[in-house]
Amino acid sequence: MSKLKTKIREYRLLHNIKQSELAELVNVRRETIVHLENGKYNPSLKLAMDIAKVFNVTVEELFEFED
């Protein structure tokens, strides 16, 4: 089964944005960002697109499937 790998933490640190700040920008709880970064939660397409927009990258740059 494929696992979704995310670069949210990398981009967040690169842009000096706290988890709570990112959560506020995309209208979710901080815990959701924590779960996304730890691979415990797969985002909806809308959430994935919203997060990518914050960092000005594509969804494909932010998320990838790992075998």
CSV table of N, CA, C and O in Angstrom, one decimal:
chain,number,residue,atom,x,y,z
A,1,MET,N,0.8,-1.2,0.0
A,1,MET,CA,0.0,0.0,0.0
A,1,MET,C,0.9,1.2,0.0
A,1,MET,O,1.9,1.3,0.7
A,2,SER,N,0.5,2.2,-0.8
A,2,SER,CA,1.3,3.5,-0.9
A,2,SER,C,1.0,4.3,0.3
A,2,SER,O,-0.1,4.4,0.9
A,3,LYS,N,2.1,5.1,0.7
A,3,LYS,CA,2.0,6.0,1.8
A,3,LYS,C,2.2,7.4,1.3
A,3,LYS,O,3.0,7.6,0.4
A,4,LEU,N,1.4,8.3,1.8
A,4,LEU,CA,1.5,9.7,1.4
A,4,LEU,C,2.7,10.4,2.2
A,4,LEU,O,2.7,10.4,3.4
A,5,LYS,N,3.6,10.9,1.5
A,5,LYS,CA,4.8,11.6,2.1
A,5,LYS,C,4.6,13.1,1.9
A,5,LYS,O,4.2,13.5,0.8
A,6,THR,N,4.8,13.9,2.9
A,6,THR,CA,4.6,15.3,2.8
A,6,THR,C,5.9,16.1,3.1
A,6,THR,O,6.7,15.6,3.9
A,7,LYS,N,6.0,17.2,2.5
A,7,LYS,CA,7.1,18.1,2.7
A,7,LYS,C,6.6,19.4,3.4
A,7,LYS,O,7.3,20.4,3.4
A,8,ILE,N,5.5,19.3,4.1
A,8,ILE,CA,4.9,20.5,4.8
A,8,ILE,C,5.9,21.0,5.8
A,8,ILE,O,6.1,22.2,5.8
A,9,ARG,N,6.5,20.2,6.6
A,9,ARG,CA,7.4,20.6,7.7
A,9,ARG,C,8.6,21.4,7.0
A,9,ARG,O,9.0,22.5,7.5
A,10,GLU,N,9.2,20.8,6.0
A,10,GLU,CA,10.3,21.5,5.3
A,10,GLU,C,9.9,22.9,4.8
A,10,GLU,O,10.7,23.8,5.0
A,11,TYR,N,8.8,23.0,4.1
A,11,TYR,CA,8.4,24.3,3.6
A,11,TYR,C,8.0,25.2,4.7
A,11,TYR,O,8.3,26.4,4.6
A,12,ARG,N,7.4,24.7,5.7
A,12,ARG,CA,7.0,25.6,6.9
A,12,ARG,C,8.3,26.2,7.5
A,12,ARG,O,8.3,27.4,7.8
A,13,LEU,N,9.3,25.4,7.7
A,13,LEU,CA,10.5,25.9,8.4
A,13,LEU,C,11.2,26.8,7.4
A,13,LEU,O,11.8,27.8,7.9
A,14,LEU,N,11.2,26.5,6.1
A,14,LEU,CA,11.9,27.4,5.1
A,14,LEU,C,11.2,28.8,5.1
A,14,LEU,O,11.9,29.8,5.0
A,15,HIS,N,9.9,28.8,5.3
A,15,HIS,CA,9.2,30.1,5.3
A,15,HIS,C,9.0,30.7,6.7
A,15,HIS,O,8.3,31.7,6.9
A,16,ASN,N,9.6,30.0,7.7
A,16,ASN,CA,9.5,30.5,9.1
A,16,ASN,C,8.1,30.7,9.6
A,16,ASN,O,7.7,31.7,10.2
A,17,ILE,N,7.3,29.6,9.3
A,17,ILE,CA,5.9,29.7,9.8
A,17,ILE,C,5.6,28.6,10.8
A,17,ILE,O,6.0,27.4,10.6
A,18,LYS,N,5.0,28.9,11.9
A,18,LYS,CA,4.7,28.0,13.0
A,18,LYS,C,3.5,27.1,12.5
A,18,LYS,O,2.7,27.5,11.7
A,19,GLN,N,3.4,26.0,13.2
A,19,GLN,CA,2.3,25.1,12.9
A,19,GLN,C,1.0,25.8,13.1
A,19,GLN,O,0.0,25.7,12.3
A,20,SER,N,0.9,26.5,14.2
A,20,SER,CA,-0.4,27.2,14.5
A,20,SER,C,-0.7,28.3,13.5
A,20,SER,O,-1.9,28.5,13.1
A,21,GLU,N,0.3,29.0,12.9
A,21,GLU,CA,0.1,30.0,11.9
A,21,GLU,C,-0.4,29.4,10.6
A,21,GLU,O,-1.3,29.9,10.0
A,22,LEU,N,0.3,28.3,10.2
A,22,LEU,CA,-0.2,27.6,9.0
A,22,LEU,C,-1.6,27.1,9.2
A,22,LEU,O,-2.4,27.2,8.3
A,23,ALA,N,-1.9,26.5,10.3
A,23,ALA,CA,-3.3,26.1,10.6
A,23,ALA,C,-4.3,27.2,10.4
A,23,ALA,O,-5.3,27.0,9.8
A,24,GLU,N,-4.0,28.4,11.0
A,24,GLU,CA,-4.9,29.5,10.9
A,24,GLU,C,-5.0,29.9,9.4
A,24,GLU,O,-6.1,30.3,9.0
A,25,LEU,N,-3.9,29.9,8.6
A,25,LEU,CA,-4.0,30.3,7.2
A,25,LEU,C,-4.9,29.4,6.4
A,25,LEU,O,-5.5,29.9,5.4
A,26,VAL,N,-4.9,28.1,6.7
A,26,VAL,CA,-5.7,27.2,5.9
A,26,VAL,C,-7.0,26.7,6.7
A,26,VAL,O,-7.7,25.8,6.3
A,27,ASN,N,-7.3,27.4,7.8
A,27,ASN,CA,-8.5,27.2,8.5
A,27,ASN,C,-8.7,25.8,9.1
A,27,ASN,O,-9.8,25.2,8.9
A,28,VAL,N,-7.7,25.3,9.7
A,28,VAL,CA,-7.8,24.0,10.4
A,28,VAL,C,-7.1,24.1,11.8
A,28,VAL,O,-6.5,25.1,12.1
A,29,ARG,N,-7.3,23.1,12.6
A,29,ARG,CA,-6.6,23.1,13.9
A,29,ARG,C,-5.1,22.8,13.8
A,29,ARG,O,-4.7,22.1,12.9
A,30,ARG,N,-4.3,23.2,14.7
A,30,ARG,CA,-2.9,23.0,14.7
A,30,ARG,C,-2.6,21.5,14.7
A,30,ARG,O,-1.7,21.0,14.1
A,31,GLU,N,-3.5,20.7,15.4
A,31,GLU,CA,-3.3,19.3,15.5
A,31,GLU,C,-3.4,18.6,14.1
A,31,GLU,O,-2.8,17.6,13.9
A,32,THR,N,-4.2,19.2,13.2
A,32,THR,CA,-4.3,18.7,11.9
A,32,THR,C,-3.0,18.8,11.2
A,32,THR,O,-2.6,17.9,10.5
A,33,ILE,N,-2.3,19.9,11.3
A,33,ILE,CA,-1.0,20.1,10.7
A,33,ILE,C,0.0,19.2,11.3
A,33,ILE,O,0.8,18.6,10.6
A,34,VAL,N,-0.1,18.9,12.6
A,34,VAL,CA,0.8,18.0,13.3
A,34,VAL,C,0.6,16.6,12.7
A,34,VAL,O,1.6,15.9,12.3
A,35,HIS,N,-0.6,16.2,12.5
A,35,HIS,CA,-0.9,14.8,12.0
A,35,HIS,C,-0.5,14.7,10.5
A,35,HIS,O,0.0,13.7,10.1
A,36,LEU,N,-0.7,15.8,9.7
A,36,LEU,CA,-0.2,15.8,8.3
A,36,LEU,C,1.3,15.7,8.3
A,36,LEU,O,1.8,14.8,7.5
A,37,GLU,N,2.0,16.4,9.1
A,37,GLU,CA,3.5,16.4,9.1
A,37,GLU,C,4.0,15.0,9.5
A,37,GLU,O,5.0,14.6,9.1
A,38,ASN,N,3.3,14.3,10.4
A,38,ASN,CA,3.7,13.0,10.9
A,38,ASN,C,3.2,11.8,10.0
A,38,ASN,O,3.3,10.7,10.4
A,39,GLY,N,2.5,12.2,9.0
A,39,GLY,CA,1.9,11.1,8.1
A,39,GLY,C,0.8,10.3,8.6
A,39,GLY,O,0.5,9.2,8.2
A,40,LYS,N,0.1,10.9,9.6
A,40,LYS,CA,-1.0,10.2,10.3
A,40,LYS,C,-2.4,10.6,9.7
A,40,LYS,O,-3.4,10.1,10.2
A,41,TYR,N,-2.4,11.5,8.7
A,41,TYR,CA,-3.6,12.0,8.2
A,41,TYR,C,-3.4,12.4,6.7
A,41,TYR,O,-2.4,13.1,6.4
A,42,ASN,N,-4.3,12.0,5.9
A,42,ASN,CA,-4.3,12.4,4.5
A,42,ASN,C,-5.3,13.5,4.3
A,42,ASN,O,-6.4,13.4,4.6
A,43,PRO,N,-4.8,14.6,3.7
A,43,PRO,CA,-5.6,15.8,3.6
A,43,PRO,C,-6.7,15.7,2.5
A,43,PRO,O,-6.5,14.9,1.5
A,44,SER,N,-7.7,16.4,2.6
A,44,SER,CA,-8.7,16.5,1.4
A,44,SER,C,-7.9,17.2,0.3
A,44,SER,O,-6.9,17.9,0.5
A,45,LEU,N,-8.5,17.1,-0.9
A,45,LEU,CA,-7.8,17.8,-2.0
A,45,LEU,C,-7.8,19.3,-1.8
A,45,LEU,O,-6.8,20.0,-2.0
A,46,LYS,N,-8.9,19.9,-1.2
A,46,LYS,CA,-9.0,21.3,-1.0
A,46,LYS,C,-7.9,21.7,0.0
A,46,LYS,O,-7.2,22.7,-0.2
A,47,LEU,N,-7.8,21.0,1.1
A,47,LEU,CA,-6.7,21.3,2.1
A,47,LEU,C,-5.3,21.2,1.5
A,47,LEU,O,-4.5,22.1,1.7
A,48,ALA,N,-5.1,20.2,0.7
A,48,ALA,CA,-3.8,20.1,0.1
A,48,ALA,C,-3.5,21.3,-0.8
A,48,ALA,O,-2.4,21.8,-0.8
A,49,MET,N,-4.5,21.7,-1.6
A,49,MET,CA,-4.4,22.8,-2.5
A,49,MET,C,-4.2,24.1,-1.7
A,49,MET,O,-3.4,25.0,-2.1
A,50,ASP,N,-4.9,24.3,-0.6
A,50,ASP,CA,-4.8,25.5,0.3
A,50,ASP,C,-3.4,25.6,0.8
A,50,ASP,O,-2.8,26.7,0.9
A,51,ILE,N,-2.8,24.5,1.3
A,51,ILE,CA,-1.5,24.5,1.9
A,51,ILE,C,-0.4,24.8,0.8
A,51,ILE,O,0.5,25.6,1.0
A,52,ALA,N,-0.6,24.1,-0.3
A,52,ALA,CA,0.3,24.4,-1.4
A,52,ALA,C,0.3,25.9,-1.8
A,52,ALA,O,1.4,26.5,-2.1
A,53,LYS,N,-0.8,26.5,-1.8
A,53,LYS,CA,-1.0,27.9,-2.2
A,53,LYS,C,-0.2,28.8,-1.2
A,53,LYS,O,0.4,29.8,-1.6
A,54,VAL,N,-0.3,28.4,0.1
A,54,VAL,CA,0.4,29.2,1.1
A,54,VAL,C,1.9,29.3,0.8
A,54,VAL,O,2.6,30.3,0.9
A,55,PHE,N,2.5,28.2,0.3
A,55,PHE,CA,3.9,28.1,0.0
A,55,PHE,C,4.2,28.4,-1.4
A,55,PHE,O,5.4,28.3,-1.8
A,56,ASN,N,3.2,28.7,-2.2
A,56,ASN,CA,3.4,29.0,-3.6
A,56,ASN,C,4.1,27.8,-4.4
A,56,ASN,O,5.1,28.0,-5.2
A,57,VAL,N,3.6,26.6,-4.1
A,57,VAL,CA,4.2,25.4,-4.8
A,57,VAL,C,3.0,24.6,-5.3
A,57,VAL,O,1.8,24.9,-4.9
A,58,THR,N,3.2,23.6,-6.1
A,58,THR,CA,2.1,22.7,-6.5
A,58,THR,C,1.9,21.6,-5.5
A,58,THR,O,2.7,21.4,-4.6
A,59,VAL,N,0.7,21.0,-5.6
A,59,VAL,CA,0.4,19.9,-4.6
A,59,VAL,C,1.4,18.8,-4.8
A,59,VAL,O,1.8,18.2,-3.8
A,60,GLU,N,1.8,18.6,-6.1
A,60,GLU,CA,2.8,17.5,-6.4
A,60,GLU,C,4.1,17.8,-5.7
A,60,GLU,O,4.8,16.8,-5.4
A,61,GLU,N,4.5,19.0,-5.6
A,61,GLU,CA,5.8,19.4,-4.9
A,61,GLU,C,5.7,19.1,-3.4
A,61,GLU,O,6.7,18.8,-2.7
A,62,LEU,N,4.5,19.3,-2.8
A,62,LEU,CA,4.2,19.2,-1.4
A,62,LEU,C,4.0,17.8,-0.9
A,62,LEU,O,4.3,17.4,0.2
A,63,PHE,N,3.3,17.0,-1.8
A,63,PHE,CA,2.9,15.6,-1.4
A,63,PHE,C,3.4,14.7,-2.5
A,63,PHE,O,3.3,15.0,-3.7
A,64,GLU,N,3.8,13.5,-2.0
A,64,GLU,CA,4.1,12.4,-3.0
A,64,GLU,C,3.8,11.0,-2.4
A,64,GLU,O,3.8,10.9,-1.2
A,65,PHE,N,3.4,10.1,-3.3
A,65,PHE,CA,3.1,8.8,-2.8
A,65,PHE,C,4.4,8.0,-2.8
A,65,PHE,O,5.2,8.0,-3.7
A,66,GLU,N,4.6,7.2,-1.7
A,66,GLU,CA,5.8,6.4,-1.5
A,66,GLU,C,5.3,4.9,-1.4
A,66,GLU,O,4.4,4.6,-0.7
A,67,ASP,N,6.0,4.1,-2.2
A,67,ASP,CA,5.7,2.6,-2.2
A,67,ASP,C,6.3,1.9,-1.0
A,67,ASP,O,7.3,2.3,-0.5
